[in-house]
Coordinates of C-alpha atoms and ligand atoms in Angstrom, one line a residue:
M1 CA 0.0 0.0 0.0
I2 CA 1.6 3.3 -1.1
V3 CA -0.1 6.6 -0.4
L4 CA 0.9 10.0 -1.8
G5 CA 0.0 13.0 0.4
I6 CA -0.4 16.6 -0.7
E7 CA -0.1 19.6 1.7
S8 CA -1.0 23.1 0.5
T9 CA -2.9 24.8 3.3
A10 CA -0.7 27.9 3.5
H11 CA 2.8 28.9 2.5
T12 CA 4.1 25.4 2.1
F13 CA 3.6 23.0 -0.8
G14 CA 4.6 19.6 0.4
M15 CA 4.4 16.0 -0.8
G16 CA 5.1 12.9 1.1
I17 CA 5.0 9.2 0.2
V18 CA 4.1 6.6 2.9
K19 CA 4.2 2.8 2.6
N20 CA 2.6 0.8 5.4
G21 CA 3.2 3.6 8.0
K22 CA 6.7 4.2 6.9
I23 CA 7.7 7.6 5.4
L24 CA 9.6 7.0 2.1
S25 CA 9.9 10.7 1.2
N26 CA 8.9 14.1 2.5
I27 CA 9.7 17.0 0.1
K28 CA 8.5 20.6 0.4
K29 CA 9.0 24.1 -0.8
T30 CA 7.9 27.1 1.1
Y31 CA 6.8 30.5 -0.2
T32 CA 8.7 33.2 1.8
T33 CA 8.8 37.0 1.6
E34 CA 11.5 39.5 2.5
T35 CA 9.1 41.9 4.0
G36 CA 5.4 41.7 4.8
G37 CA 3.3 38.6 5.3
I38 CA 1.9 35.9 3.1
I39 CA -0.2 37.0 0.1
P40 CA -2.6 34.0 -0.5
V41 CA -2.8 34.3 -4.3
E42 CA 1.0 34.6 -4.6
A43 CA 1.4 31.6 -2.4
A44 CA -1.0 29.7 -4.6
K45 CA 1.0 30.7 -7.7
H46 CA 4.1 29.4 -5.9
H47 CA 2.4 26.1 -5.3
F48 CA 1.2 25.8 -9.0
Q49 CA 4.7 26.6 -10.3
N50 CA 6.5 24.1 -8.0
K51 CA 4.1 21.2 -7.8
N52 CA 5.5 19.0 -10.7
E53 CA 9.1 19.4 -9.5
I54 CA 8.1 18.5 -6.0
Y55 CA 6.1 15.5 -7.3
F56 CA 8.9 14.0 -9.3
E57 CA 11.5 14.7 -6.6
S58 CA 9.2 12.9 -4.1
L59 CA 8.9 9.8 -6.4
D60 CA 12.7 9.9 -6.9
K61 CA 13.5 10.1 -3.2
A62 CA 11.0 7.3 -2.4
G63 CA 12.5 5.2 -5.1
I64 CA 9.2 4.4 -6.8
T65 CA 7.5 5.1 -10.1
E66 CA 4.1 6.8 -10.2
D67 CA 2.2 3.6 -11.2
K68 CA 3.0 2.3 -7.7
I69 CA 0.8 4.9 -6.0
D70 CA -2.4 3.3 -4.7
A71 CA -4.2 6.4 -3.3
I72 CA -3.8 10.2 -3.0
A73 CA -4.5 12.1 0.2
F74 CA -4.8 15.8 0.3
S75 CA -5.2 18.6 2.9
Q76 CA -8.9 19.6 2.6
G77 CA -8.8 22.3 5.3
P78 CA -8.5 24.4 7.2
G79 CA -6.4 26.9 5.3
L80 CA -6.2 29.6 2.7
A81 CA -8.7 28.9 -0.1
P82 CA -6.4 29.7 -3.1
C83 CA -3.7 27.5 -1.7
L84 CA -6.0 24.6 -0.8
I85 CA -7.5 24.7 -4.4
E86 CA -4.0 24.1 -5.9
G87 CA -3.6 21.0 -3.8
L88 CA -7.1 19.6 -4.6
N89 CA -6.7 20.3 -8.3
F90 CA -3.4 18.5 -8.4
A91 CA -4.8 15.6 -6.5
K92 CA -7.7 15.3 -9.0
E93 CA -5.3 15.6 -12.0
L94 CA -3.0 12.9 -10.7
S95 CA -5.9 10.6 -9.8
K96 CA -7.3 10.9 -13.4
R97 CA -3.9 10.4 -14.9
L98 CA -2.8 7.4 -12.8
S99 CA -6.2 5.6 -13.1
N100 CA -6.3 3.2 -16.0
S101 CA -3.0 4.4 -17.3
T102 CA -1.7 2.7 -20.4
T103 CA 2.0 2.7 -21.3
S104 CA 3.6 0.8 -24.1
L105 CA 4.3 -2.1 -21.7
T106 CA 1.4 -2.2 -19.3
T107 CA -2.2 -1.3 -18.8
T108 CA -3.1 -0.4 -15.3
L109 CA -6.7 -1.1 -14.5
K110 CA -6.7 0.3 -11.0
K111 CA -8.6 3.3 -9.8
I112 CA -6.7 5.8 -7.7
P113 CA -9.0 7.1 -4.9
L114 CA -8.7 10.5 -3.2
I115 CA -8.7 10.8 0.6
P116 CA -9.6 14.2 2.1
V117 CA -7.6 14.9 5.2
N118 CA -8.0 17.5 8.0
H119 CA -4.7 19.3 8.3
C120 CA -4.8 19.7 12.1
I121 CA -5.6 16.1 12.8
A122 CA -2.8 15.0 10.5
H123 CA -0.4 17.0 12.7
L124 CA -1.7 14.9 15.6
E125 CA -1.9 11.5 14.0
V126 CA 1.7 11.6 12.6
G127 CA 2.7 11.8 16.3
R128 CA 2.1 8.1 16.4
L129 CA 5.5 7.8 14.9
T130 CA 6.9 9.0 18.2
N131 CA 5.0 6.3 19.9
A132 CA 2.5 8.6 21.5
K133 CA -0.7 6.5 22.0
D134 CA -3.4 8.8 23.3
P135 CA -1.9 12.2 23.7
V136 CA -3.1 15.7 24.4
M137 CA -1.6 17.7 21.5
L138 CA -0.4 21.3 21.8
Y139 CA -0.7 22.4 18.2
T140 CA 1.0 25.8 17.6
S141 CA 1.6 26.8 14.0
G142 CA 1.2 29.9 12.0
A143 CA -2.5 30.2 11.7
N144 CA -3.5 27.7 14.4
T145 CA -3.1 27.3 18.1
Q146 CA -5.2 24.6 19.6
I147 CA -5.1 22.0 22.4
I148 CA -6.6 18.9 21.0
A149 CA -7.4 15.4 22.4
Y150 CA -9.5 12.4 21.4
S151 CA -12.7 11.9 23.3
S152 CA -15.9 9.9 22.3
G153 CA -15.5 9.7 18.5
K154 CA -13.9 13.0 17.8
Y155 CA -10.8 15.1 18.3
R156 CA -12.1 17.8 20.6
I157 CA -10.6 21.2 21.0
F158 CA -10.0 21.8 24.7
G159 CA -8.5 25.3 24.3
E160 CA -7.5 27.6 21.5
T161 CA -6.4 31.1 20.6
L162 CA -9.3 33.6 20.5
D163 CA -7.6 35.7 17.9
L164 CA -4.1 35.1 16.3
G165 CA -2.3 31.9 15.8
T166 CA 1.0 31.9 17.8
G167 CA 3.2 31.7 14.7
N168 CA 1.4 34.6 13.0
F169 CA 1.7 36.5 16.2
I170 CA 5.4 35.8 16.4
D171 CA 5.9 36.7 12.7
T172 CA 4.1 40.0 13.1
F173 CA 6.2 40.8 16.2
A174 CA 9.3 39.9 14.1
R175 CA 8.0 42.3 11.4
F176 CA 7.8 45.1 13.9
L177 CA 11.4 44.3 14.9
G178 CA 12.3 44.4 11.2
I179 CA 13.7 40.9 11.0
G180 CA 11.7 39.3 8.1
F181 CA 9.5 36.2 7.7
P182 CA 9.3 33.6 9.2
G183 CA 10.3 35.2 12.5
G184 CA 10.2 32.3 14.9
P185 CA 13.7 31.0 14.5
K186 CA 15.3 34.5 14.6
I187 CA 13.3 35.5 17.6
Q188 CA 14.5 32.3 19.4
Q189 CA 18.1 33.3 18.6
L190 CA 17.6 36.8 19.8
A191 CA 15.9 35.6 23.0
E192 CA 18.9 33.4 23.7
G193 CA 21.0 36.5 23.5
S194 CA 19.1 38.2 26.4
E195 CA 21.4 38.8 29.4
Q196 CA 18.8 37.0 31.5
V197 CA 19.3 33.8 29.7
Q198 CA 23.0 34.2 29.9
A199 CA 22.6 34.7 33.7
L200 CA 20.5 31.6 33.9
S201 CA 23.2 29.4 32.3
S202 CA 26.0 30.9 34.4
K203 CA 27.6 29.0 37.2
N204 CA 25.2 29.7 40.1
R205 CA 22.1 29.5 37.8
E206 CA 20.3 32.0 40.0
R207 CA 17.3 33.5 38.5
E208 CA 17.9 37.1 37.8
E209 CA 14.6 38.8 37.0
K210 CA 16.1 42.1 35.9
N211 CA 15.7 41.6 32.1
Y212 CA 12.3 40.1 32.2
I213 CA 10.0 42.8 30.8
E214 CA 6.5 42.6 32.2
L215 CA 3.9 41.8 29.5
P216 CA 0.2 41.1 29.7
Y217 CA -0.6 37.4 30.4
V218 CA -3.9 36.6 28.8
V219 CA -5.5 33.2 29.6
K220 CA -9.3 33.1 29.5
G221 CA -10.6 29.9 30.8
M222 CA -8.9 27.3 28.5
D223 CA -8.3 29.8 25.7
I224 CA -5.6 32.3 25.1
S225 CA -5.5 35.7 23.4
L226 CA -2.5 37.3 21.7
S227 CA -3.6 40.5 20.0
G228 CA -3.3 42.6 23.2
I229 CA 0.2 41.3 23.9
L230 CA 1.1 42.2 20.3
T231 CA -0.1 45.8 20.7
N232 CA 1.8 46.0 24.0
L233 CA 5.0 44.8 22.3
K234 CA 4.6 47.2 19.5
Q235 CA 4.3 50.1 22.0
K236 CA 7.4 48.9 23.7
I237 CA 9.4 48.7 20.5
D238 CA 8.2 52.2 19.5
S239 CA 9.2 53.6 22.9
K240 CA 12.9 52.6 22.1
K241 CA 13.4 51.9 25.8
Y242 CA 14.0 48.2 25.5
N243 CA 16.5 46.0 23.6
K244 CA 15.4 43.4 21.1
E245 CA 16.9 40.5 22.9
D246 CA 15.0 41.2 26.2
L247 CA 11.7 41.7 24.3
C248 CA 12.1 38.4 22.5
Y249 CA 13.0 36.7 25.7
S250 CA 10.1 38.1 27.6
M251 CA 7.7 37.4 24.8
Q252 CA 8.7 33.7 24.7
E253 CA 8.6 33.3 28.5
T254 CA 5.1 34.9 28.7
V255 CA 3.4 33.4 25.7
F256 CA 4.9 29.9 26.1
A257 CA 3.8 29.9 29.8
M258 CA 0.3 30.6 28.6
L259 CA 0.4 27.7 26.2
V260 CA 2.0 25.4 28.8
E261 CA -0.7 26.4 31.4
T262 CA -3.6 25.5 29.2
A263 CA -2.0 22.3 28.0
E264 CA -1.4 21.3 31.6
R265 CA -5.0 21.9 32.4
A266 CA -6.1 19.8 29.5
L267 CA -3.9 17.0 30.8
A268 CA -5.5 17.3 34.2
H269 CA -9.1 17.5 32.8
T270 CA -8.7 14.5 30.5
G271 CA -6.5 12.4 32.8
K272 CA -4.2 11.7 29.9
K273 CA -0.5 11.1 30.5
E274 CA 1.0 12.1 27.2
L275 CA 1.7 15.6 25.7
L276 CA 2.4 15.7 22.0
L277 CA 3.8 18.8 20.2
G278 CA 2.8 19.8 16.7
G279 CA 3.1 22.8 14.4
G280 CA 6.1 25.0 13.4
V281 CA 6.3 27.0 16.7
A282 CA 6.9 23.7 18.5
C283 CA 10.4 23.7 16.8
N284 CA 11.3 26.3 19.5
S285 CA 13.6 24.7 22.0
R286 CA 12.5 26.9 24.9
L287 CA 8.9 25.9 24.3
Q288 CA 10.0 22.2 24.3
E289 CA 12.0 22.7 27.5
M290 CA 9.0 24.4 29.3
C291 CA 6.7 21.6 28.2
K292 CA 9.2 19.0 29.4
I293 CA 9.5 20.6 32.8
M294 CA 5.7 20.7 33.2
C295 CA 5.3 17.0 32.1
E296 CA 8.0 15.9 34.5
E297 CA 6.3 17.7 37.3
R298 CA 3.0 15.9 36.7
G299 CA 4.3 12.5 35.7
A300 CA 3.4 12.8 32.1
K301 CA 5.5 12.1 29.0
L302 CA 6.4 14.6 26.3
F303 CA 6.6 13.5 22.6
V304 CA 8.2 15.8 20.0
P305 CA 8.3 14.7 16.4
E306 CA 11.3 15.7 14.3
N307 CA 11.2 19.3 12.9
S308 CA 10.4 18.2 9.4
L309 CA 7.1 16.6 10.8
L310 CA 6.3 19.6 13.1
V311 CA 6.1 22.1 10.3
D312 CA 3.6 21.7 7.5
N313 CA 4.5 18.7 5.4
G314 CA 3.1 16.2 2.9
A315 CA 4.2 13.1 4.8
M316 CA 1.7 13.7 7.7
I317 CA -1.1 14.0 5.1
A318 CA 0.0 10.7 3.5
Y319 CA 0.4 9.1 6.9
L320 CA -3.1 9.9 8.0
G321 CA -4.5 9.3 4.5
E322 CA -3.2 5.7 4.7
I323 CA -4.8 5.1 8.1
M324 CA -8.1 6.5 6.8
F325 CA -7.9 4.5 3.6
K326 CA -7.3 1.3 5.5
S327 CA -10.5 2.0 7.6
G328 CA -12.5 2.3 4.3
I329 CA -12.5 6.0 3.7
K330 CA -11.9 6.8 0.0
I331 CA -13.5 8.9 -2.7
L332 CA -13.8 7.3 -6.2
G333 CA -15.3 7.9 -9.7
K334 CA -17.8 10.7 -10.1
E335 CA -17.6 11.6 -6.4
I336 CA -14.1 12.9 -7.0
E337 CA -15.4 15.7 -9.2
K338 CA -17.7 16.8 -6.4
L339 CA -14.9 17.0 -3.9
D340 CA -14.3 20.5 -2.6
I341 CA -11.9 22.3 -0.2
K342 CA -13.0 23.2 3.4
P343 CA -11.1 26.4 4.3
R344 CA -12.8 26.7 7.7
Q345 CA -13.1 23.1 8.7
R346 CA -12.8 22.7 12.4
T347 CA -11.0 19.8 14.1
D348 CA -14.1 18.7 16.0
E349 CA -16.3 18.6 12.8
V350 CA -14.5 15.5 11.5
E351 CA -16.0 12.1 12.3
V352 CA -13.0 10.0 13.4
S353 CA -14.3 6.7 12.2
W354 CA -10.8 5.2 11.8
K355 CA -10.0 4.9 15.5
Ligands
ATP401 P1 -0.8 26.1 9.7 O1 -0.4 24.8 10.3 O2 -1.7 26.8 10.7 O3 -1.4 26.0 8.3 P2 1.7 27.4 9.0 O4 1.6 26.8 7.6 O5 2.1 28.8 9.1 O6 0.3 27.2 9.7 P3 3.9 25.8 10.2 O7 4.7 25.4 9.0 O8 3.5 24.6 11.1 O9 2.6 26.5 9.9 O10 4.6 26.8 11.1 C1 5.2 28.0 10.7 C2 5.3 28.9 11.9 O11 6.3 28.4 12.8 C3 5.8 30.3 11.5 O12 5.0 31.3 12.1 C4 7.2 30.4 12.1 O13 7.6 31.7 12.6 C5 7.1 29.4 13.3 N1 8.3 28.9 13.8 C6 9.2 28.1 13.1 N2 10.3 27.9 13.9 C7 10.1 28.5 15.1 C8 10.9 28.6 16.3 N3 12.1 28.1 16.4 N4 10.3 29.3 17.3 C9 9.1 29.9 17.2 N5 8.4 29.8 16.1 C10 8.9 29.1 15.0
FE2_402 FE1 0.2 23.1 10.0

């Protein structure tokens, strides 16, 4: 069984090939900008222009020819409509071409079904590769910030951002600092340059609070809100009273503490003993460290997939696609034409019939 997965919810066009739960290839190309954020139609154009190259590279890396593909999974939502459409159209095009294909040597009589995959759930399900069995997932990416766990037939959202996704928040903050997109990795570097962190790693490891700049801490029930913190940071940058390093450090300590607090309460509420990280922001080593401390303190275990599976990628779509296919979920024939994208699909709308 070989499944091709297509990811195109936002700035990344990714393709992955999975065979019986094993990732054979995971190739992606990401649309970036020097200044300013993502322009959806430009990102969609990027995906259209790069899709064939990524497809053939994926086949090459996996060491297979295209006639070996049994099914095609694609990200149906949530995401930016123009970007999602590129992924869906390519999935339809490939399914048509690979079904009943005739070469000079062979005639293939197989039909290649499509499998519509929810992007957020794919982030969670690919965590099975880390051996997490029934985790609470802290999913923090560009557009999304959710705490998700399985309960009675669905993946439920236990907490989420009320406004900005953490990654988009970090990227906007980075733009205010004039350090380009994506901002996460650069902010992490700057934060590590704060005198406070240097003090922490010094011999006596005594916590010196002097470089922590007070920021609003906004947790509402199980949800968080980031737009007020962004305004506050902007005012602090404009005042020119603070250095970049300390602002980055203080932002990370504050916002990550909000994420860790809500994730911990979801663990307490569900009684689950595993925390899984997902999404690009989870590449941040300070966030990972804070999650690890929290898990250790409450006897839970932390699972962190490798970076290439944390960020948007096609392998996670193929991985969940294969699980769904094996449980009988597939779209064939005329039904394929009727398939559409779901830009606003919510995690808890999806019937999880494969578990
Ligand atoms: P979505 O999953 O919501 O469609 P996306 O496509 O933006 O969103 P990802 O590829 O998962 O998501 O994540 C990209 C985000 O991760 C960017 O906002 C980027 O700044 C952030 N990011 C990447 N590395 C780090 C890091 N080390 N620290 C903090 N943030 C990071
Ligand atoms: Fe994502």
